[in-house]
PDB file of C-alpha atoms in Angstrom:
ATOM      1  CA  UNK D   1     115.812  20.396  65.487  1.00  0.00           C
ATOM      2  CA  UNK D   2     114.607  16.854  65.837  1.00  0.00           C
ATOM      3  CA  UNK D   3     115.738  14.217  68.018  1.00  0.00           C
ATOM      4  CA  UNK D   4     117.681  11.417  66.649  1.00  0.00           C
ATOM      5  CA  UNK D   5     115.668   8.514  65.484  1.00  0.00           C
ATOM      6  CA  UNK D   6     112.394  10.543  65.047  1.00  0.00           C
ATOM      7  CA  UNK D   7     110.791  10.656  61.670  1.00  0.00           C
ATOM      8  CA  UNK D   8     109.799  13.942  60.277  1.00  0.00           C
ATOM      9  CA  UNK D   9     106.064  14.783  60.533  1.00  0.00           C
ATOM     10  CA  UNK D  10     104.375  16.574  57.666  1.00  0.00           C
ATOM     11  CA  UNK D  11     101.011  17.223  59.423  1.00  0.00           C
ATOM     12  CA  UNK D  12     100.150  20.126  61.639  1.00  0.00           C
ATOM     13  CA  UNK D  13     101.965  20.550  64.883  1.00  0.00           C
ATOM     14  CA  UNK D  14     100.558  18.638  67.753  1.00  0.00           C
ATOM     15  CA  UNK D  15     100.588  21.586  70.024  1.00  0.00           C
ATOM     16  CA  UNK D  16      97.854  23.234  67.865  1.00  0.00           C
ATOM     17  CA  UNK D  17      95.352  20.434  68.664  1.00  0.00           C
ATOM     18  CA  UNK D  18      93.438  20.999  71.816  1.00  0.00           C
ATOM     19  CA  UNK D  19      92.772  17.357  72.685  1.00  0.00           C
ATOM     20  CA  UNK D  20      94.713  14.228  71.889  1.00  0.00           C
ATOM     21  CA  UNK D  21      91.425  12.311  71.555  1.00  0.00           C
ATOM     22  CA  UNK D  22      90.183  14.668  68.878  1.00  0.00           C
ATOM     23  CA  UNK D  23      93.035  13.908  66.569  1.00  0.00           C
ATOM     24  CA  UNK D  24      91.754  12.874  63.206  1.00  0.00           C
ATOM     25  CA  UNK D  25      92.601   9.620  61.571  1.00  0.00           C
ATOM     26  CA  UNK D  26      94.139   9.720  58.221  1.00  0.00           C
ATOM     27  CA  UNK D  27      91.572   9.577  55.352  1.00  0.00           C
ATOM     28  CA  UNK D  28      92.216   6.787  52.910  1.00  0.00           C
ATOM     29  CA  UNK D  29      90.873   7.481  49.385  1.00  0.00           C
ATOM     30  CA  UNK D  30      89.205   4.449  47.771  1.00  0.00           C
ATOM     31  CA  UNK D  31      89.540   4.370  44.063  1.00  0.00           C
ATOM     32  CA  UNK D  32      86.172   4.025  42.072  1.00  0.00           C
ATOM     33  CA  UNK D  33      85.575   0.682  40.533  1.00  0.00           C
ATOM     34  CA  UNK D  34      85.137   0.536  36.773  1.00  0.00           C
ATOM     35  CA  UNK D  35      81.460  -0.555  35.951  1.00  0.00           C
ATOM     36  CA  UNK D  36      82.633  -2.741  33.134  1.00  0.00           C
ATOM     37  CA  UNK D  37      85.232  -4.361  35.291  1.00  0.00           C
ATOM     38  CA  UNK D  38      82.742  -4.892  38.158  1.00  0.00           C
ATOM     39  CA  UNK D  39      80.208  -6.438  35.740  1.00  0.00           C
ATOM     40  CA  UNK D  40      82.817  -8.772  34.414  1.00  0.00           C
ATOM     41  CA  UNK D  41      83.864  -9.608  37.970  1.00  0.00           C
ATOM     42  CA  UNK D  42      80.156 -10.177  38.803  1.00  0.00           C
ATOM     43  CA  UNK D  43      79.785 -12.438  35.808  1.00  0.00           C
ATOM     44  CA  UNK D  44      82.844 -14.350  36.880  1.00  0.00           C
ATOM     45  CA  UNK D  45      81.409 -14.551  40.373  1.00  0.00           C
ATOM     46  CA  UNK D  46      77.846 -15.661  39.261  1.00  0.00           C
ATOM     47  CA  UNK D  47      78.964 -18.491  37.127  1.00  0.00           C
ATOM     48  CA  UNK D  48      77.343 -19.659  33.859  1.00  0.00           C
ATOM     49  CA  UNK D  49      74.147 -21.095  35.314  1.00  0.00           C
ATOM     50  CA  UNK D  50      73.217 -18.076  37.357  1.00  0.00           C
ATOM     51  CA  UNK D  51      74.081 -15.836  34.441  1.00  0.00           C
ATOM     52  CA  UNK D  52      71.778 -17.831  32.139  1.00  0.00           C
ATOM     53  CA  UNK D  53      68.885 -17.655  34.639  1.00  0.00           C
ATOM     54  CA  UNK D  54      69.396 -13.924  35.041  1.00  0.00           C
ATOM     55  CA  UNK D  55      69.413 -13.371  31.279  1.00  0.00           C
ATOM     56  CA  UNK D  56      66.200 -15.372  30.869  1.00  0.00           C
ATOM     57  CA  UNK D  57      64.534 -13.331  33.602  1.00  0.00           C
ATOM     58  CA  UNK D  58      65.647 -10.118  31.950  1.00  0.00           C
ATOM     59  CA  UNK D  59      64.310 -11.284  28.582  1.00  0.00           C
ATOM     60  CA  UNK D  60      60.953 -12.203  30.139  1.00  0.00           C
ATOM     61  CA  UNK D  61      60.757  -8.820  31.830  1.00  0.00           C
ATOM     62  CA  UNK D  62      61.615  -7.053  28.574  1.00  0.00           C
ATOM     63  CA  UNK D  63      59.004  -9.097  26.707  1.00  0.00           C
ATOM     64  CA  UNK D  64      56.369  -8.314  29.362  1.00  0.00           C
ATOM     65  CA  UNK D  65      57.144  -4.596  29.093  1.00  0.00           C
ATOM     66  CA  UNK D  66      56.855  -4.782  25.278  1.00  0.00           C
ATOM     67  CA  UNK D  67      53.541  -6.655  25.550  1.00  0.00           C
ATOM     68  CA  UNK D  68      52.177  -4.086  28.023  1.00  0.00           C
ATOM     69  CA  UNK D  69      53.240  -1.246  25.720  1.00  0.00           C
ATOM     70  CA  UNK D  70      51.562  -2.913  22.697  1.00  0.00           C
ATOM     71  CA  UNK D  71      48.365  -3.570  24.669  1.00  0.00           C
ATOM     72  CA  UNK D  72      48.256   0.051  25.833  1.00  0.00           C
ATOM     73  CA  UNK D  73      48.751   1.216  22.225  1.00  0.00           C
ATOM     74  CA  UNK D  74      45.904  -0.948  20.982  1.00  0.00           C
ATOM     75  CA  UNK D  75      43.572   0.199  23.751  1.00  0.00           C
ATOM     76  CA  UNK D  76      44.335   3.823  22.921  1.00  0.00           C
ATOM     77  CA  UNK D  77      43.588   3.139  19.254  1.00  0.00           C
ATOM     78  CA  UNK D  78      40.279   1.465  20.119  1.00  0.00           C
ATOM     79  CA  UNK D  79      39.256   4.385  22.291  1.00  0.00           C
ATOM     80  CA  UNK D  80      39.988   6.810  19.479  1.00  0.00           C
ATOM     81  CA  UNK D  81      37.879   4.769  17.052  1.00  0.00           C
ATOM     82  CA  UNK D  82      35.039   4.298  19.567  1.00  0.00           C
ATOM     83  CA  UNK D  83      35.544   0.548  19.614  1.00  0.00           C
ATOM     84  CA  UNK D  84      36.384  -0.080  23.251  1.00  0.00           C
ATOM     85  CA  UNK D  85      35.143  -3.567  23.983  1.00  0.00           C
ATOM     86  CA  UNK D  86      34.654  -2.935  27.657  1.00  0.00           C
ATOM     87  CA  UNK D  87      32.009  -0.237  26.984  1.00  0.00           C
ATOM     88  CA  UNK D  88      28.635  -1.329  25.454  1.00  0.00           C
ATOM     89  CA  UNK D  89      27.635   0.402  22.209  1.00  0.00           C
ATOM     90  CA  UNK D  90      24.882   2.967  22.693  1.00  0.00           C
ATOM     91  CA  UNK D  91      21.581   2.138  20.978  1.00  0.00           C
ATOM     92  CA  UNK D  92      21.129   4.293  17.923  1.00  0.00           C
ATOM     93  CA  UNK D  93      18.317   6.826  17.877  1.00  0.00           C
ATOM     94  CA  UNK D  94      16.965   5.418  14.613  1.00  0.00           C
ATOM     95  CA  UNK D  95      16.642   1.951  16.127  1.00  0.00           C
ATOM     96  CA  UNK D  96      14.728   3.340  19.090  1.00  0.00           C
ATOM     97  CA  UNK D  97      12.422   5.277  16.783  1.00  0.00           C
ATOM     98  CA  UNK D  98      11.839   2.164  14.673  1.00  0.00           C
ATOM     99  CA  UNK D  99      10.957   0.096  17.727  1.00  0.00           C
ATOM    100  CA  UNK D 100       8.528   2.758  18.897  1.00  0.00           C
ATOM    101  CA  UNK D 101       6.854   2.859  15.497  1.00  0.00           C
ATOM    102  CA  UNK D 102       6.594  -0.933  15.429  1.00  0.00           C
ATOM    103  CA  UNK D 103       5.037  -1.040  18.880  1.00  0.00           C
ATOM    104  CA  UNK D 104       2.675   1.759  17.910  1.00  0.00           C
ATOM    105  CA  UNK D 105       1.617  -0.088  14.739  1.00  0.00           C
ATOM    106  CA  UNK D 106       0.986  -3.276  16.685  1.00  0.00           C
ATOM    107  CA  UNK D 107      -1.066  -1.373  19.254  1.00  0.00           C
ATOM    108  CA  UNK D 108      -3.136   0.317  16.541  1.00  0.00           C
ATOM    109  CA  UNK D 109      -3.739  -3.018  14.817  1.00  0.00           C
ATOM    110  CA  UNK D 110      -4.916  -4.591  18.048  1.00  0.00           C
ATOM    111  CA  UNK D 111      -7.218  -1.658  18.768  1.00  0.00           C
ATOM    112  CA  UNK D 112      -8.567  -1.787  15.210  1.00  0.00           C
ATOM    113  CA  UNK D 113      -9.346  -5.496  15.472  1.00  0.00           C
ATOM    114  CA  UNK D 114     -11.001  -5.004  18.836  1.00  0.00           C
ATOM    115  CA  UNK D 115     -13.104  -2.130  17.481  1.00  0.00           C
ATOM    116  CA  UNK D 116     -14.107  -4.149  14.418  1.00  0.00           C
ATOM    117  CA  UNK D 117     -15.216  -7.046  16.607  1.00  0.00           C
ATOM    118  CA  UNK D 118     -17.249  -4.705  18.776  1.00  0.00           C
ATOM    119  CA  UNK D 119     -18.929  -3.145  15.752  1.00  0.00           C
ATOM    120  CA  UNK D 120     -19.543  -6.510  14.120  1.00  0.00           C
ATOM    121  CA  UNK D 121     -21.173  -8.272  17.045  1.00  0.00           C
ATOM    122  CA  UNK D 122     -22.936  -5.390  18.779  1.00  0.00           C
ATOM    123  CA  UNK D 123     -25.655  -3.003  17.587  1.00  0.00           C
ATOM    124  CA  UNK D 124     -23.449   0.009  18.242  1.00  0.00           C
ATOM    125  CA  UNK D 125     -23.518   0.761  14.502  1.00  0.00           C
ATOM    126  CA  UNK D 126     -26.619  -0.885  13.103  1.00  0.00           C
ATOM    127  CA  UNK D 127     -29.036  -0.244  10.257  1.00  0.00           C
ATOM    128  CA  UNK D 128     -31.578   1.751  12.206  1.00  0.00           C
ATOM    129  CA  UNK D 129     -32.509   3.693   9.071  1.00  0.00           C
ATOM    130  CA  UNK D 130     -32.761   2.418   5.463  1.00  0.00           C
ATOM    131  CA  UNK D 131     -32.696   5.117   2.784  1.00  0.00           C
ATOM    132  CA  UNK D 132     -34.039   4.266  -0.687  1.00  0.00           C
ATOM    133  CA  UNK D 133     -33.351   6.611  -3.613  1.00  0.00           C
ATOM    134  CA  UNK D 134     -34.055   6.506  -7.361  1.00  0.00           C
ATOM    135  CA  UNK D 135     -37.543   5.103  -7.053  1.00  0.00           C
ATOM    136  CA  UNK D 136     -40.349   6.231  -9.332  1.00  0.00           C
ATOM    137  CA  UNK D 137     -42.593   3.467 -10.558  1.00  0.00           C
ATOM    138  CA  UNK D 138     -41.046   1.042  -8.083  1.00  0.00           C
ATOM    139  CA  UNK D 139     -42.282   1.572  -4.537  1.00  0.00           C
ATOM    140  CA  UNK D 140     -40.190   1.765  -1.390  1.00  0.00           C
ATOM    141  CA  UNK D 141     -41.986  -1.264   0.024  1.00  0.00           C
ATOM    142  CA  UNK D 142     -40.973  -3.358  -2.998  1.00  0.00           C
ATOM    143  CA  UNK D 143     -37.349  -2.410  -2.477  1.00  0.00           C
ATOM    144  CA  UNK D 144     -37.395  -3.171   1.267  1.00  0.00           C
ATOM    145  CA  UNK D 145     -39.138  -6.493   0.718  1.00  0.00           C
ATOM    146  CA  UNK D 146     -36.523  -7.507  -1.841  1.00  0.00           C
ATOM    147  CA  UNK D 147     -33.585  -6.268   0.286  1.00  0.00           C
ATOM    148  CA  UNK D 148     -34.614  -8.342   3.331  1.00  0.00           C
ATOM    149  CA  UNK D 149     -32.575  -6.312   5.803  1.00  0.00           C
ATOM    150  CA  UNK D 150     -33.888  -6.318   9.350  1.00  0.00           C
ATOM    151  CA  UNK D 151     -33.726  -2.964  11.130  1.00  0.00           C
ATOM    152  CA  UNK D 152     -31.089  -3.015  13.853  1.00  0.00           C
ATOM    153  CA  UNK D 153     -28.755  -5.412  12.034  1.00  0.00           C
ATOM    154  CA  UNK D 154     -25.093  -4.393  12.562  1.00  0.00           C
ATOM    155  CA  UNK D 155     -23.873  -2.710   9.400  1.00  0.00           C
ATOM    156  CA  UNK D 156     -20.773  -4.899   9.187  1.00  0.00           C
ATOM    157  CA  UNK D 157     -22.940  -8.017   9.077  1.00  0.00           C
ATOM    158  CA  UNK D 158     -24.827  -6.814   5.992  1.00  0.00           C
ATOM    159  CA  UNK D 159     -23.511  -8.199   2.705  1.00  0.00           C
ATOM    160  CA  UNK D 160     -24.124  -5.209   0.444  1.00  0.00           C
ATOM    161  CA  UNK D 161     -23.497  -7.169  -2.779  1.00  0.00           C
ATOM    162  CA  UNK D 162     -26.125  -9.749  -1.949  1.00  0.00           C
ATOM    163  CA  UNK D 163     -28.634  -7.068  -0.985  1.00  0.00           C
ATOM    164  CA  UNK D 164     -27.972  -5.253  -4.281  1.00  0.00           C
ATOM    165  CA  UNK D 165     -28.495  -8.477  -6.266  1.00  0.00           C
ATOM    166  CA  UNK D 166     -31.818  -9.106  -4.542  1.00  0.00           C
ATOM    167  CA  UNK D 167     -33.027  -5.575  -5.238  1.00  0.00           C
ATOM    168  CA  UNK D 168     -31.852  -5.736  -8.877  1.00  0.00           C
ATOM    169  CA  UNK D 169     -34.007  -8.835  -9.311  1.00  0.00           C
ATOM    170  CA  UNK D 170     -37.076  -6.626  -9.221  1.00  0.00           C
ATOM    171  CA  UNK D 171     -38.489  -6.608 -12.728  1.00  0.00           C
ATOM    172  CA  UNK D 172     -38.546  -2.859 -13.154  1.00  0.00           C
ATOM    173  CA  UNK D 173     -35.068  -2.290 -11.646  1.00  0.00           C
ATOM    174  CA  UNK D 174     -32.134  -2.073 -14.064  1.00  0.00           C
ATOM    175  CA  UNK D 175     -29.419  -1.808 -11.388  1.00  0.00           C
ATOM    176  CA  UNK D 176     -29.048  -1.372  -7.632  1.00  0.00           C
ATOM    177  CA  UNK D 177     -26.310  -0.143  -5.342  1.00  0.00           C
ATOM    178  CA  UNK D 178     -26.153  -0.634  -1.564  1.00  0.00           C
ATOM    179  CA  UNK D 179     -23.896   1.430   0.717  1.00  0.00           C
ATOM    180  CA  UNK D 180     -23.302   1.539   4.447  1.00  0.00           C
ATOM    181  CA  UNK D 181     -23.655   5.020   5.901  1.00  0.00           C
ATOM    182  CA  UNK D 182     -22.111   5.101   9.338  1.00  0.00           C
ATOM    183  CA  UNK D 183     -23.090   5.236  12.075  1.00  0.00           C
ATOM    184  CA  UNK D 184     -26.620   3.911  11.585  1.00  0.00           C
ATOM    185  CA  UNK D 185     -27.952   3.973   8.010  1.00  0.00           C
ATOM    186  CA  UNK D 186     -28.077   1.773   4.921  1.00  0.00           C
ATOM    187  CA  UNK D 187     -28.511   3.473   1.568  1.00  0.00           C
ATOM    188  CA  UNK D 188     -30.094   1.679  -1.421  1.00  0.00           C
ATOM    189  CA  UNK D 189     -29.901   3.437  -4.785  1.00  0.00           C
ATOM    190  CA  UNK D 190     -31.759   1.986  -7.758  1.00  0.00           C
ATOM    191  CA  UNK D 191     -31.998   2.781 -11.461  1.00  0.00           C
ATOM    192  CA  UNK D 192     -35.359   1.919 -12.982  1.00  0.00           C
ATOM    193  CA  UNK D 193     -35.794   0.545 -16.451  1.00  0.00           C
ATOM    194  CA  UNK D 194     -37.069   2.975 -19.068  1.00  0.00           C
ATOM    195  CA  UNK D 195     -39.396   1.680 -21.808  1.00  0.00           C
ATOM    196  CA  UNK D 196     -38.311   2.340 -25.395  1.00  0.00           C
ATOM    197  CA  UNK D 197     -40.684   0.036 -27.318  1.00  0.00           C
ATOM    198  CA  UNK D 198     -43.915  -1.829 -26.653  1.00  0.00           C
ATOM    199  CA  UNK D 199     -45.410  -5.037 -28.025  1.00  0.00           C
ATOM    200  CA  UNK D 200     -48.935  -6.318 -27.688  1.00  0.00           C
ATOM    201  CA  UNK D 201     -49.504  -9.727 -26.137  1.00  0.00           C
ATOM    202  CA  UNK D 202     -52.724 -11.527 -25.215  1.00  0.00           C
ATOM    203  CA  UNK D 203     -52.350 -10.455 -21.588  1.00  0.00           C
ATOM    204  CA  UNK D 204     -51.707  -6.842 -22.530  1.00  0.00           C
ATOM    205  CA  UNK D 205     -48.938  -4.577 -23.793  1.00  0.00           C
ATOM    206  CA  UNK D 206     -45.406  -5.472 -22.640  1.00  0.00           C
ATOM    207  CA  UNK D 207     -42.801  -2.786 -22.180  1.00  0.00           C
ATOM    208  CA  UNK D 208     -39.176  -3.322 -23.277  1.00  0.00           C
ATOM    209  CA  UNK D 209     -36.124  -1.281 -22.324  1.00  0.00           C
ATOM    210  CA  UNK D 210     -33.077  -0.458 -24.486  1.00  0.00           C
ATOM    211  CA  UNK D 211     -31.586  -3.904 -23.734  1.00  0.00           C
ATOM    212  CA  UNK D 212     -34.697  -5.709 -24.935  1.00  0.00           C
ATOM    213  CA  UNK D 213     -35.777  -6.727 -21.431  1.00  0.00           C
ATOM    214  CA  UNK D 214     -39.490  -7.220 -20.948  1.00  0.00           C
ATOM    215  CA  UNK D 215     -39.925  -5.574 -17.561  1.00  0.00           C
ATOM    216  CA  UNK D 216     -43.569  -4.555 -17.238  1.00  0.00           C
ATOM    217  CA  UNK D 217     -47.076  -5.271 -18.469  1.00  0.00           C
ATOM    218  CA  UNK D 218     -48.706  -1.848 -18.467  1.00  0.00           C
ATOM    219  CA  UNK D 219     -50.299   0.631 -20.820  1.00  0.00           C
ATOM    220  CA  UNK D 220     -47.485   2.262 -22.816  1.00  0.00           C
ATOM    221  CA  UNK D 221     -46.563   5.928 -22.433  1.00  0.00           C
ATOM    222  CA  UNK D 222     -47.744   8.244 -25.216  1.00  0.00           C
ATOM    223  CA  UNK D 223     -45.793   8.139 -28.511  1.00  0.00           C
ATOM    224  CA  UNK D 224     -43.916   4.957 -27.530  1.00  0.00           C
ATOM    225  CA  UNK D 225     -43.181   3.047 -30.769  1.00  0.00           C
ATOM    226  CA  UNK D 226     -44.370  -0.528 -31.228  1.00  0.00           C
ATOM    227  CA  UNK D 227     -41.890  -3.208 -32.123  1.00  0.00           C
ATOM    228  CA  UNK D 228     -42.800  -5.889 -34.625  1.00  0.00           C
ATOM    229  CA  UNK D 229     -40.561  -8.950 -34.145  1.00  0.00           C
ATOM    230  CA  UNK D 230     -41.375 -12.613 -33.670  1.00  0.00           C
ATOM    231  CA  UNK D 231     -39.650 -13.288 -30.346  1.00  0.00           C
ATOM    232  CA  UNK D 232     -38.685 -10.028 -28.611  1.00  0.00           C
ATOM    233  CA  UNK D 233     -36.108 -10.349 -25.893  1.00  0.00           C
ATOM    234  CA  UNK D 234     -32.546  -9.447 -24.841  1.00  0.00           C
ATOM    235  CA  UNK D 235     -31.074 -12.394 -26.772  1.00  0.00           C
ATOM    236  CA  UNK D 236     -33.107 -12.049 -29.978  1.00  0.00           C
ATOM    237  CA  UNK D 237     -30.956 -10.623 -32.855  1.00  0.00           C
ATOM    238  CA  UNK D 238     -33.830  -8.862 -34.722  1.00  0.00           C
ATOM    239  CA  UNK D 239     -34.936  -7.238 -31.457  1.00  0.00           C
ATOM    240  CA  UNK D 240     -31.434  -5.952 -30.719  1.00  0.00           C
ATOM    241  CA  UNK D 241     -31.050  -4.732 -34.342  1.00  0.00           C
ATOM    242  CA  UNK D 242     -34.312  -2.763 -34.153  1.00  0.00           C
ATOM    243  CA  UNK D 243     -33.290  -1.194 -30.832  1.00  0.00           C
ATOM    244  CA  UNK D 244     -29.894  -0.266 -32.311  1.00  0.00           C
ATOM    245  CA  UNK D 245     -31.631   1.613 -35.146  1.00  0.00           C
ATOM    246  CA  UNK D 246     -33.850   3.515 -32.723  1.00  0.00           C
ATOM    247  CA  UNK D 247     -30.816   4.494 -30.646  1.00  0.00           C
ATOM    248  CA  UNK D 248     -29.077   5.898 -33.754  1.00  0.00           C
ATOM    249  CA  UNK D 249     -31.952   8.220 -34.689  1.00  0.00           C
ATOM    250  CA  UNK D 250     -31.814  11.884 -33.630  1.00  0.00           C
ATOM    251  CA  UNK D 251     -34.557  12.943 -31.191  1.00  0.00           C
ATOM    252  CA  UNK D 252     -36.533  14.882 -33.826  1.00  0.00           C
ATOM    253  CA  UNK D 253     -36.785  11.704 -35.940  1.00  0.00           C
ATOM    254  CA  UNK D 254     -37.210   9.075 -33.213  1.00  0.00           C
ATOM    255  CA  UNK D 255     -40.157  11.046 -31.867  1.00  0.00           C
ATOM    256  CA  UNK D 256     -41.957  10.491 -35.195  1.00  0.00           C
ATOM    257  CA  UNK D 257     -41.564   6.692 -35.263  1.00  0.00           C
ATOM    258  CA  UNK D 258     -44.808   4.826 -34.592  1.00  0.00           C
ATOM    259  CA  UNK D 259     -43.644   1.304 -35.366  1.00  0.00           C
ATOM    260  CA  UNK D 260     -40.415  -0.506 -36.147  1.00  0.00           C
ATOM    261  CA  UNK D 261     -40.444  -3.891 -37.871  1.00  0.00           C
ATOM    262  CA  UNK D 262     -37.535  -6.307 -38.019  1.00  0.00           C
ATOM    263  CA  UNK D 263     -38.487  -9.642 -39.607  1.00  0.00           C
ATOM    264  CA  UNK D 264     -34.713 -10.126 -39.896  1.00  0.00           C
ATOM    265  CA  UNK D 265     -31.563  -8.180 -39.101  1.00  0.00           C
ATOM    266  CA  UNK D 266     -31.193  -7.174 -42.781  1.00  0.00           C
ATOM    267  CA  UNK D 267     -34.719  -5.913 -43.510  1.00  0.00           C
ATOM    268  CA  UNK D 268     -35.601  -3.257 -40.948  1.00  0.00           C
ATOM    269  CA  UNK D 269     -38.360  -0.752 -41.722  1.00  0.00           C
ATOM    270  CA  UNK D 270     -39.788   2.217 -39.840  1.00  0.00           C
ATOM    271  CA  UNK D 271     -43.335   3.491 -40.001  1.00  0.00           C
ATOM    272  CA  UNK D 272     -43.775   7.108 -38.946  1.00  0.00           C
ATOM    273  CA  UNK D 273     -46.759   8.293 -37.015  1.00  0.00           C
ATOM    274  CA  UNK D 274     -48.118  10.062 -40.143  1.00  0.00           C
ATOM    275  CA  UNK D 275     -47.943   6.854 -42.201  1.00  0.00           C
ATOM    276  CA  UNK D 276     -44.705   7.474 -44.130  1.00  0.00           C
ATOM    277  CA  UNK D 277     -42.431   4.473 -44.611  1.00  0.00           C
ATOM    278  CA  UNK D 278     -38.655   4.328 -44.125  1.00  0.00           C
ATOM    279  CA  UNK D 279     -36.666   1.472 -45.637  1.00  0.00           C
ATOM    280  CA  UNK D 280     -33.620   1.090 -43.441  1.00  0.00           C
ATOM    281  CA  UNK D 281     -32.136  -2.269 -44.404  1.00  0.00           C
ATOM    282  CA  UNK D 282     -29.271  -3.531 -42.187  1.00  0.00           C
ATOM    283  CA  UNK D 283     -27.695  -1.912 -39.142  1.00  0.00           C
ATOM    284  CA  UNK D 284     -24.522  -1.089 -41.097  1.00  0.00           C
ATOM    285  CA  UNK D 285     -23.576   2.603 -41.256  1.00  0.00           C
ATOM    286  CA  UNK D 286     -26.461   3.440 -38.941  1.00  0.00           C
ATOM    287  CA  UNK D 287     -25.157   6.919 -38.120  1.00  0.00           C
ATOM    288  CA  UNK D 288     -24.885   7.903 -41.809  1.00  0.00           C
ATOM    289  CA  UNK D 289     -28.361   6.560 -42.532  1.00  0.00           C
ATOM    290  CA  UNK D 290     -29.808   8.548 -39.634  1.00  0.00           C
ATOM    291  CA  UNK D 291     -28.232  11.773 -40.920  1.00  0.00           C
ATOM    292  CA  UNK D 292     -29.496  11.149 -44.486  1.00  0.00           C
ATOM    293  CA  UNK D 293     -33.001  10.303 -43.226  1.00  0.00           C
ATOM    294  CA  UNK D 294     -33.217  13.522 -41.219  1.00  0.00           C
ATOM    295  CA  UNK D 295     -32.446  15.467 -44.401  1.00  0.00           C
ATOM    296  CA  UNK D 296     -34.822  13.432 -46.580  1.00  0.00           C
ATOM    297  CA  UNK D 297     -37.792  13.869 -44.259  1.00  0.00           C
ATOM    298  CA  UNK D 298     -37.800  17.576 -45.105  1.00  0.00           C
ATOM    299  CA  UNK D 299     -38.820  16.610 -48.647  1.00  0.00           C
ATOM    300  CA  UNK D 300     -42.328  15.537 -49.590  1.00  0.00           C
ATOM    301  CA  UNK D 301     -42.805  11.836 -50.209  1.00  0.00           C
ATOM    302  CA  UNK D 302     -44.261   8.604 -48.893  1.00  0.00           C
ATOM    303  CA  UNK D 303     -41.306   6.242 -48.972  1.00  0.00           C
ATOM    304  CA  UNK D 304     -37.763   7.109 -47.896  1.00  0.00           C
ATOM    305  CA  UNK D 305     -35.059   4.610 -48.731  1.00  0.00           C
ATOM    306  CA  UNK D 306     -31.752   4.927 -46.865  1.00  0.00           C
ATOM    307  CA  UNK D 307     -30.732   1.283 -47.149  1.00  0.00           C
ATOM    308  CA  UNK D 308     -27.870   2.547 -49.342  1.00  0.00           C
ATOM    309  CA  UNK D 309     -26.736   5.793 -47.668  1.00  0.00           C
ATOM    310  CA  UNK D 310     -24.696   6.688 -50.727  1.00  0.00           C
ATOM    311  CA  UNK D 311     -27.879   6.783 -52.875  1.00  0.00           C
ATOM    312  CA  UNK D 312     -30.841   7.749 -50.654  1.00  0.00           C
ATOM    313  CA  UNK D 313     -34.158   8.083 -52.456  1.00  0.00           C
ATOM    314  CA  UNK D 314     -37.582   9.611 -51.892  1.00  0.00           C
ATOM    315  CA  UNK D 315     -40.761   8.350 -53.556  1.00  0.00           C
TER     316      UNK D 315
END
């Protein structure tokens, strides 16, 4: 039963609560706001100017994030390709090796120049010994006098070509060669002239080599043929023609020649040591004539004509 005028109470009975102060207040449920509605309300609240500034700020932030993402992507790509600009490129091994070789070459060149200067200006490697080879008729003293090389001269200061020319100027020397022999020797090698014919002159017999050079006035060796020309010498055509004929003869025939006459290049004759006469003619076909003469000399006769090798005759 309730008293008149009292409203009915739906909650728990008051006598079940131990303390009046502990009575709970009624809980009021607040409905959740719709995000779209709140955003629209916020937009209405911000106004157009604030909304424009906010949108610009958001676009700048979005652009900055996109730029940062692109930069990070590019940096990652550079790292993968080994092209990071912040890190210096390592020096290649081949470049280092090339630089070392270049420095080594320069050092060797400098040392070589220094050594050459030392050897050139000091007697460290000097001509303390002069070796002469090839001498026979020519004496060692003649060679040394012509060479004019002072003992103790640094080898690099000796002009070997000039020394060779001075030695070759000796009358009996056909050629000379000069070589440095380190550390302390100079070698001179000569080739002496060999007489092939002789001609009598008022001052005595003159010896001529195979080039027609008059290189000595001495008694001739045994069995050396005499040459009969007007002006013997290395530039005289009859002299050279006569020497060419002698060079074409085989040894068994040339050893029998006592005299060769060449009044001209087309009328050469040989006189053998036993008095037989050989009509040679010109220097043409000299090898064929020499072969025919060697065969003809086996036949008895006094005159052998090989001026026409196709028709050799014996008289």
